[in-house]
Amino acid sequence: FQPLMPDLHYYYIVELSFYWSLMFSQFIDVKRKDFGIMFTHHIVAVTLISFSYVTNLTRVGTLIFCLHDAADIFLEAAKMAYYCKCQKLSDLLFLTFAVVFIVSRLGIHPLWILNTTFFELYEALGNFPALWVFNVLLIVLQILHCFWSYLVIKTAYKAISKGKVGKDARSDVESSSDEEETVPRSKALHSTIATNGTSGANGTNGYLTGGTCSEEH
């Protein structure tokens, strides 16, 4: 029973567009072990956003947006630091992400958001069919939070015990940077030259092969 403000309207449009894009880009991205779970999450997210907008439950919707976006900021920053070879910064950002993720999605979301939608909203508006659909979708979202929290804690434990964040627990291969670090430099250079078949004086892409050979020997 509250008016929809223009800023909330555009906030919903941006979030809905974001999750629609994730749903489609998932098919052309690196396929991970939790592909089905991620796809389920995107469907639930799109349905919740659309459903809460139609029923004018936008206040609780925007709170859920904020909880999700707060943790994602640190996760994406940790990924960028990892790809830029800043291991220590990546570790720090990932551990920060883990703390924010656990607090927001296993603490604030069930104890604050779900408590409001299950009990306080029922007392204020009474029983109506849309409320049950909304709550069922929120329960599915919370189950996904528990599953991902397990993966986050598992990765954080490995990071603390080994001293650095390893590859993504959801995938057998995270990125080409892992492969580059495991291949010795001399063998990588030798393989590149042999593959291209350029044994001239200028070598591959203009690099001298003389320095490479002396480095190998």
PDB file of C-alpha atoms in Angstrom:
ATOM      1  CA  PHE A   1       0.000   0.000   0.000  1.00  0.00           C
ATOM      2  CA  GLN A   2       2.904   2.346  -0.676  1.00  0.00           C
ATOM      3  CA  PRO A   3       3.667   4.323  -3.839  1.00  0.00           C
ATOM      4  CA  LEU A   4       6.437   3.071  -6.120  1.00  0.00           C
ATOM      5  CA  MET A   5       9.119   5.751  -6.252  1.00  0.00           C
ATOM      6  CA  PRO A   6      10.974   6.346  -9.552  1.00  0.00           C
ATOM      7  CA  ASP A   7      14.366   5.414  -8.060  1.00  0.00           C
ATOM      8  CA  LEU A   8      13.008   2.053  -6.852  1.00  0.00           C
ATOM      9  CA  HIS A   9      11.455   1.488 -10.268  1.00  0.00           C
ATOM     10  CA  TYR A  10      14.788   1.955 -12.058  1.00  0.00           C
ATOM     11  CA  TYR A  11      16.574  -0.053  -9.375  1.00  0.00           C
ATOM     12  CA  TYR A  12      14.258  -2.965 -10.183  1.00  0.00           C
ATOM     13  CA  ILE A  13      14.774  -2.536 -13.931  1.00  0.00           C
ATOM     14  CA  VAL A  14      18.572  -2.634 -13.560  1.00  0.00           C
ATOM     15  CA  GLU A  15      18.536  -5.693 -11.279  1.00  0.00           C
ATOM     16  CA  LEU A  16      16.063  -7.552 -13.483  1.00  0.00           C
ATOM     17  CA  SER A  17      18.180  -6.828 -16.567  1.00  0.00           C
ATOM     18  CA  PHE A  18      21.292  -8.027 -14.738  1.00  0.00           C
ATOM     19  CA  TYR A  19      19.802 -11.396 -13.794  1.00  0.00           C
ATOM     20  CA  TRP A  20      18.309 -11.906 -17.256  1.00  0.00           C
ATOM     21  CA  SER A  21      21.783 -11.322 -18.711  1.00  0.00           C
ATOM     22  CA  LEU A  22      23.296 -13.840 -16.275  1.00  0.00           C
ATOM     23  CA  MET A  23      20.726 -16.421 -17.297  1.00  0.00           C
ATOM     24  CA  PHE A  24      21.653 -16.154 -20.982  1.00  0.00           C
ATOM     25  CA  SER A  25      25.403 -15.625 -20.589  1.00  0.00           C
ATOM     26  CA  GLN A  26      25.649 -18.755 -18.440  1.00  0.00           C
ATOM     27  CA  PHE A  27      25.323 -20.890 -21.588  1.00  0.00           C
ATOM     28  CA  ILE A  28      28.364 -19.293 -23.257  1.00  0.00           C
ATOM     29  CA  ASP A  29      30.483 -18.939 -20.102  1.00  0.00           C
ATOM     30  CA  VAL A  30      32.783 -21.535 -18.519  1.00  0.00           C
ATOM     31  CA  LYS A  31      30.583 -24.475 -17.573  1.00  0.00           C
ATOM     32  CA  ARG A  32      31.017 -25.315 -13.897  1.00  0.00           C
ATOM     33  CA  LYS A  33      29.795 -28.142 -11.706  1.00  0.00           C
ATOM     34  CA  ASP A  34      26.968 -26.062 -10.242  1.00  0.00           C
ATOM     35  CA  PHE A  35      25.533 -25.052 -13.632  1.00  0.00           C
ATOM     36  CA  GLY A  36      22.081 -26.406 -12.771  1.00  0.00           C
ATOM     37  CA  ILE A  37      22.078 -24.749  -9.359  1.00  0.00           C
ATOM     38  CA  MET A  38      23.141 -21.403 -10.826  1.00  0.00           C
ATOM     39  CA  PHE A  39      20.449 -21.667 -13.496  1.00  0.00           C
ATOM     40  CA  THR A  40      17.878 -22.424 -10.788  1.00  0.00           C
ATOM     41  CA  HIS A  41      19.073 -19.386  -8.841  1.00  0.00           C
ATOM     42  CA  HIS A  42      18.673 -17.123 -11.882  1.00  0.00           C
ATOM     43  CA  ILE A  43      15.136 -18.385 -12.508  1.00  0.00           C
ATOM     44  CA  VAL A  44      14.207 -17.860  -8.851  1.00  0.00           C
ATOM     45  CA  ALA A  45      15.788 -14.386  -8.875  1.00  0.00           C
ATOM     46  CA  VAL A  46      13.936 -13.282 -12.016  1.00  0.00           C
ATOM     47  CA  THR A  47      10.662 -14.697 -10.688  1.00  0.00           C
ATOM     48  CA  LEU A  48      11.101 -13.032  -7.286  1.00  0.00           C
ATOM     49  CA  ILE A  49      11.961  -9.661  -8.829  1.00  0.00           C
ATOM     50  CA  SER A  50       8.985  -9.777 -11.216  1.00  0.00           C
ATOM     51  CA  PHE A  51       6.601 -11.153  -8.594  1.00  0.00           C
ATOM     52  CA  SER A  52       7.540  -8.632  -5.904  1.00  0.00           C
ATOM     53  CA  TYR A  53       7.210  -5.783  -8.422  1.00  0.00           C
ATOM     54  CA  VAL A  54       3.728  -6.889  -9.504  1.00  0.00           C
ATOM     55  CA  THR A  55       2.521  -7.317  -5.907  1.00  0.00           C
ATOM     56  CA  ASN A  56       4.184  -4.028  -4.845  1.00  0.00           C
ATOM     57  CA  LEU A  57       6.401  -5.754  -2.279  1.00  0.00           C
ATOM     58  CA  THR A  58       9.291  -3.598  -3.434  1.00  0.00           C
ATOM     59  CA  ARG A  59      10.604  -2.628  -0.011  1.00  0.00           C
ATOM     60  CA  VAL A  60      11.559  -6.190   0.911  1.00  0.00           C
ATOM     61  CA  GLY A  61      12.785  -6.676  -2.660  1.00  0.00           C
ATOM     62  CA  THR A  62      15.236  -3.789  -2.470  1.00  0.00           C
ATOM     63  CA  LEU A  63      16.560  -5.066   0.871  1.00  0.00           C
ATOM     64  CA  ILE A  64      17.309  -8.444  -0.726  1.00  0.00           C
ATOM     65  CA  PHE A  65      19.050  -6.644  -3.617  1.00  0.00           C
ATOM     66  CA  CYS A  66      21.325  -4.824  -1.190  1.00  0.00           C
ATOM     67  CA  LEU A  67      22.204  -7.996   0.702  1.00  0.00           C
ATOM     68  CA  HIS A  68      23.209  -9.783  -2.495  1.00  0.00           C
ATOM     69  CA  ASP A  69      25.092  -6.873  -4.049  1.00  0.00           C
ATOM     70  CA  ALA A  70      27.118  -6.175  -0.906  1.00  0.00           C
ATOM     71  CA  ALA A  71      28.889  -9.551  -1.045  1.00  0.00           C
ATOM     72  CA  ASP A  72      29.209  -9.645  -4.847  1.00  0.00           C
ATOM     73  CA  ILE A  73      31.295  -6.467  -4.852  1.00  0.00           C
ATOM     74  CA  PHE A  74      34.089  -8.144  -2.889  1.00  0.00           C
ATOM     75  CA  LEU A  75      33.854 -11.354  -4.929  1.00  0.00           C
ATOM     76  CA  GLU A  76      34.293  -9.601  -8.278  1.00  0.00           C
ATOM     77  CA  ALA A  77      37.110  -7.469  -6.851  1.00  0.00           C
ATOM     78  CA  ALA A  78      38.861 -10.641  -5.624  1.00  0.00           C
ATOM     79  CA  LYS A  79      38.552 -12.163  -9.097  1.00  0.00           C
ATOM     80  CA  MET A  80      40.076  -9.087 -10.740  1.00  0.00           C
ATOM     81  CA  ALA A  81      42.965  -9.104  -8.264  1.00  0.00           C
ATOM     82  CA  TYR A  82      43.527 -12.814  -8.931  1.00  0.00           C
ATOM     83  CA  TYR A  83      43.648 -12.325 -12.698  1.00  0.00           C
ATOM     84  CA  CYS A  84      46.046  -9.396 -12.215  1.00  0.00           C
ATOM     85  CA  LYS A  85      48.410 -11.713 -10.268  1.00  0.00           C
ATOM     86  CA  CYS A  86      47.874  -9.788  -7.016  1.00  0.00           C
ATOM     87  CA  GLN A  87      47.597 -12.893  -4.846  1.00  0.00           C
ATOM     88  CA  LYS A  88      47.715 -11.233  -1.420  1.00  0.00           C
ATOM     89  CA  LEU A  89      45.106  -8.647  -2.381  1.00  0.00           C
ATOM     90  CA  SER A  90      42.945 -11.405  -3.854  1.00  0.00           C
ATOM     91  CA  ASP A  91      43.201 -13.420  -0.626  1.00  0.00           C
ATOM     92  CA  LEU A  92      42.235 -10.425   1.495  1.00  0.00           C
ATOM     93  CA  LEU A  93      39.278  -9.539  -0.716  1.00  0.00           C
ATOM     94  CA  PHE A  94      38.081 -13.140  -0.819  1.00  0.00           C
ATOM     95  CA  LEU A  95      38.190 -13.506   2.958  1.00  0.00           C
ATOM     96  CA  THR A  96      36.278 -10.218   3.239  1.00  0.00           C
ATOM     97  CA  PHE A  97      33.755 -11.585   0.762  1.00  0.00           C
ATOM     98  CA  ALA A  98      33.417 -14.776   2.823  1.00  0.00           C
ATOM     99  CA  VAL A  99      32.654 -12.824   6.000  1.00  0.00           C
ATOM    100  CA  VAL A 100      30.144 -10.522   4.284  1.00  0.00           C
ATOM    101  CA  PHE A 101      28.516 -13.485   2.501  1.00  0.00           C
ATOM    102  CA  ILE A 102      28.056 -15.534   5.682  1.00  0.00           C
ATOM    103  CA  VAL A 103      26.776 -12.591   7.739  1.00  0.00           C
ATOM    104  CA  SER A 104      24.379 -11.308   5.084  1.00  0.00           C
ATOM    105  CA  ARG A 105      22.970 -14.551   3.682  1.00  0.00           C
ATOM    106  CA  LEU A 106      23.061 -16.842   6.699  1.00  0.00           C
ATOM    107  CA  GLY A 107      22.449 -14.158   9.317  1.00  0.00           C
ATOM    108  CA  ILE A 108      20.596 -11.065   8.130  1.00  0.00           C
ATOM    109  CA  HIS A 109      18.578 -12.728   5.354  1.00  0.00           C
ATOM    110  CA  PRO A 110      16.907 -15.483   7.436  1.00  0.00           C
ATOM    111  CA  LEU A 111      16.724 -13.634  10.772  1.00  0.00           C
ATOM    112  CA  TRP A 112      15.562 -10.294   9.364  1.00  0.00           C
ATOM    113  CA  ILE A 113      14.104 -10.687   5.855  1.00  0.00           C
ATOM    114  CA  LEU A 114      12.478 -14.106   6.216  1.00  0.00           C
ATOM    115  CA  ASN A 115      11.232 -13.265   9.691  1.00  0.00           C
ATOM    116  CA  THR A 116       9.495 -10.214   8.237  1.00  0.00           C
ATOM    117  CA  THR A 117       7.934 -11.993   5.259  1.00  0.00           C
ATOM    118  CA  PHE A 118       6.839 -15.069   7.226  1.00  0.00           C
ATOM    119  CA  PHE A 119       5.487 -13.447  10.391  1.00  0.00           C
ATOM    120  CA  GLU A 120       5.322  -9.640  10.357  1.00  0.00           C
ATOM    121  CA  LEU A 121       3.917  -9.421   6.822  1.00  0.00           C
ATOM    122  CA  TYR A 122       1.276 -12.012   7.661  1.00  0.00           C
ATOM    123  CA  GLU A 123       0.194 -10.037  10.738  1.00  0.00           C
ATOM    124  CA  ALA A 124       0.031  -6.771   8.769  1.00  0.00           C
ATOM    125  CA  LEU A 125      -1.751  -7.967   5.608  1.00  0.00           C
ATOM    126  CA  GLY A 126      -3.295 -11.282   6.579  1.00  0.00           C
ATOM    127  CA  ASN A 127      -3.227 -14.440   4.485  1.00  0.00           C
ATOM    128  CA  PHE A 128      -3.292 -14.162   0.683  1.00  0.00           C
ATOM    129  CA  PRO A 129      -2.109 -16.615  -2.047  1.00  0.00           C
ATOM    130  CA  ALA A 130       0.700 -14.401  -3.363  1.00  0.00           C
ATOM    131  CA  LEU A 131       2.353 -14.394   0.054  1.00  0.00           C
ATOM    132  CA  TRP A 132       2.842 -18.173  -0.019  1.00  0.00           C
ATOM    133  CA  VAL A 133       4.398 -18.104  -3.479  1.00  0.00           C
ATOM    134  CA  PHE A 134       6.725 -15.318  -2.375  1.00  0.00           C
ATOM    135  CA  ASN A 135       7.805 -17.192   0.756  1.00  0.00           C
ATOM    136  CA  VAL A 136       8.373 -20.490  -1.067  1.00  0.00           C
ATOM    137  CA  LEU A 137      10.709 -18.769  -3.522  1.00  0.00           C
ATOM    138  CA  LEU A 138      12.557 -17.108  -0.642  1.00  0.00           C
ATOM    139  CA  ILE A 139      13.010 -20.503   1.027  1.00  0.00           C
ATOM    140  CA  VAL A 140      14.505 -21.904  -2.194  1.00  0.00           C
ATOM    141  CA  LEU A 141      16.841 -18.914  -2.297  1.00  0.00           C
ATOM    142  CA  GLN A 142      17.907 -19.561   1.307  1.00  0.00           C
ATOM    143  CA  ILE A 143      18.662 -23.212   0.515  1.00  0.00           C
ATOM    144  CA  LEU A 144      20.940 -22.055  -2.298  1.00  0.00           C
ATOM    145  CA  HIS A 145      22.602 -19.664   0.153  1.00  0.00           C
ATOM    146  CA  CYS A 146      23.393 -22.592   2.455  1.00  0.00           C
ATOM    147  CA  PHE A 147      24.913 -24.602  -0.392  1.00  0.00           C
ATOM    148  CA  TRP A 148      27.127 -21.729  -1.563  1.00  0.00           C
ATOM    149  CA  SER A 149      28.100 -20.930   2.011  1.00  0.00           C
ATOM    150  CA  TYR A 150      29.499 -24.450   2.270  1.00  0.00           C
ATOM    151  CA  LEU A 151      31.635 -23.840  -0.843  1.00  0.00           C
ATOM    152  CA  VAL A 152      32.755 -20.423   0.423  1.00  0.00           C
ATOM    153  CA  ILE A 153      33.768 -21.815   3.825  1.00  0.00           C
ATOM    154  CA  LYS A 154      35.569 -24.706   2.139  1.00  0.00           C
ATOM    155  CA  THR A 155      37.543 -22.361  -0.114  1.00  0.00           C
ATOM    156  CA  ALA A 156      38.276 -19.957   2.755  1.00  0.00           C
ATOM    157  CA  TYR A 157      39.577 -22.829   4.887  1.00  0.00           C
ATOM    158  CA  LYS A 158      41.941 -23.888   2.105  1.00  0.00           C
ATOM    159  CA  ALA A 159      43.067 -20.284   1.694  1.00  0.00           C
ATOM    160  CA  ILE A 160      43.923 -19.976   5.391  1.00  0.00           C
ATOM    161  CA  SER A 161      45.621 -23.382   5.623  1.00  0.00           C
ATOM    162  CA  LYS A 162      47.621 -23.110   2.376  1.00  0.00           C
ATOM    163  CA  GLY A 163      48.243 -19.390   2.490  1.00  0.00           C
ATOM    164  CA  LYS A 164      46.457 -18.526  -0.758  1.00  0.00           C
ATOM    165  CA  VAL A 165      43.115 -18.903  -2.483  1.00  0.00           C
ATOM    166  CA  GLY A 166      43.118 -21.872  -4.828  1.00  0.00           C
ATOM    167  CA  LYS A 167      41.040 -22.456  -7.898  1.00  0.00           C
ATOM    168  CA  ASP A 168      37.265 -22.276  -7.853  1.00  0.00           C
ATOM    169  CA  ALA A 169      35.822 -25.255  -5.965  1.00  0.00           C
ATOM    170  CA  ARG A 170      32.993 -25.439  -8.490  1.00  0.00           C
ATOM    171  CA  SER A 171      35.297 -26.213 -11.434  1.00  0.00           C
ATOM    172  CA  ASP A 172      38.146 -28.527 -12.324  1.00  0.00           C
ATOM    173  CA  VAL A 173      39.877 -25.725 -14.277  1.00  0.00           C
ATOM    174  CA  GLU A 174      39.557 -22.101 -13.175  1.00  0.00           C
ATOM    175  CA  SER A 175      41.622 -20.137 -15.696  1.00  0.00           C
ATOM    176  CA  SER A 176      44.639 -20.212 -17.952  1.00  0.00           C
ATOM    177  CA  SER A 177      46.672 -18.429 -15.280  1.00  0.00           C
ATOM    178  CA  ASP A 178      46.731 -21.627 -13.229  1.00  0.00           C
ATOM    179  CA  GLU A 179      48.214 -23.527 -16.144  1.00  0.00           C
ATOM    180  CA  GLU A 180      50.781 -20.834 -16.821  1.00  0.00           C
ATOM    181  CA  GLU A 181      52.070 -20.978 -13.256  1.00  0.00           C
ATOM    182  CA  THR A 182      52.444 -24.776 -13.309  1.00  0.00           C
ATOM    183  CA  VAL A 183      54.403 -24.941 -16.596  1.00  0.00           C
ATOM    184  CA  PRO A 184      58.133 -24.167 -16.294  1.00  0.00           C
ATOM    185  CA  ARG A 185      59.155 -21.044 -18.170  1.00  0.00           C
ATOM    186  CA  SER A 186      61.803 -22.717 -20.342  1.00  0.00           C
ATOM    187  CA  LYS A 187      59.444 -25.511 -21.423  1.00  0.00           C
ATOM    188  CA  ALA A 188      56.687 -23.017 -22.184  1.00  0.00           C
ATOM    189  CA  LEU A 189      58.999 -20.970 -24.399  1.00  0.00           C
ATOM    190  CA  HIS A 190      60.360 -24.072 -26.129  1.00  0.00           C
ATOM    191  CA  SER A 191      56.828 -25.349 -26.767  1.00  0.00           C
ATOM    192  CA  THR A 192      55.781 -22.020 -28.254  1.00  0.00           C
ATOM    193  CA  ILE A 193      58.707 -21.960 -30.674  1.00  0.00           C
ATOM    194  CA  ALA A 194      58.258 -25.581 -31.701  1.00  0.00           C
ATOM    195  CA  THR A 195      54.544 -25.167 -32.258  1.00  0.00           C
ATOM    196  CA  ASN A 196      54.906 -22.149 -34.494  1.00  0.00           C
ATOM    197  CA  GLY A 197      57.716 -23.794 -36.412  1.00  0.00           C
ATOM    198  CA  THR A 198      59.806 -20.617 -36.586  1.00  0.00           C
ATOM    199  CA  SER A 199      63.447 -21.346 -36.048  1.00  0.00           C
ATOM    200  CA  GLY A 200      64.836 -18.287 -37.825  1.00  0.00           C
ATOM    201  CA  ALA A 201      66.963 -15.561 -36.323  1.00  0.00           C
ATOM    202  CA  ASN A 202      64.018 -13.393 -35.313  1.00  0.00           C
ATOM    203  CA  GLY A 203      62.071 -16.252 -33.752  1.00  0.00           C
ATOM    204  CA  THR A 204      58.395 -16.086 -32.865  1.00  0.00           C
ATOM    205  CA  ASN A 205      56.664 -12.701 -32.919  1.00  0.00           C
ATOM    206  CA  GLY A 206      59.997 -10.914 -33.268  1.00  0.00           C
ATOM    207  CA  TYR A 207      61.640 -12.406 -30.155  1.00  0.00           C
ATOM    208  CA  LEU A 208      65.202 -13.660 -30.492  1.00  0.00           C
ATOM    209  CA  THR A 209      65.601 -17.396 -30.141  1.00  0.00           C
ATOM    210  CA  GLY A 210      69.236 -17.169 -29.127  1.00  0.00           C
ATOM    211  CA  GLY A 211      68.391 -15.882 -25.642  1.00  0.00           C
ATOM    212  CA  THR A 212      65.812 -18.621 -25.236  1.00  0.00           C
ATOM    213  CA  CYS A 213      68.208 -21.411 -26.158  1.00  0.00           C
ATOM    214  CA  SER A 214      70.913 -20.169 -23.822  1.00  0.00           C
ATOM    215  CA  GLU A 215      68.355 -19.824 -21.066  1.00  0.00           C
ATOM    216  CA  GLU A 216      67.216 -23.418 -21.536  1.00  0.00           C
ATOM    217  CA  HIS A 217      70.784 -24.801 -21.507  1.00  0.00           C
TER     218      HIS A 217
END
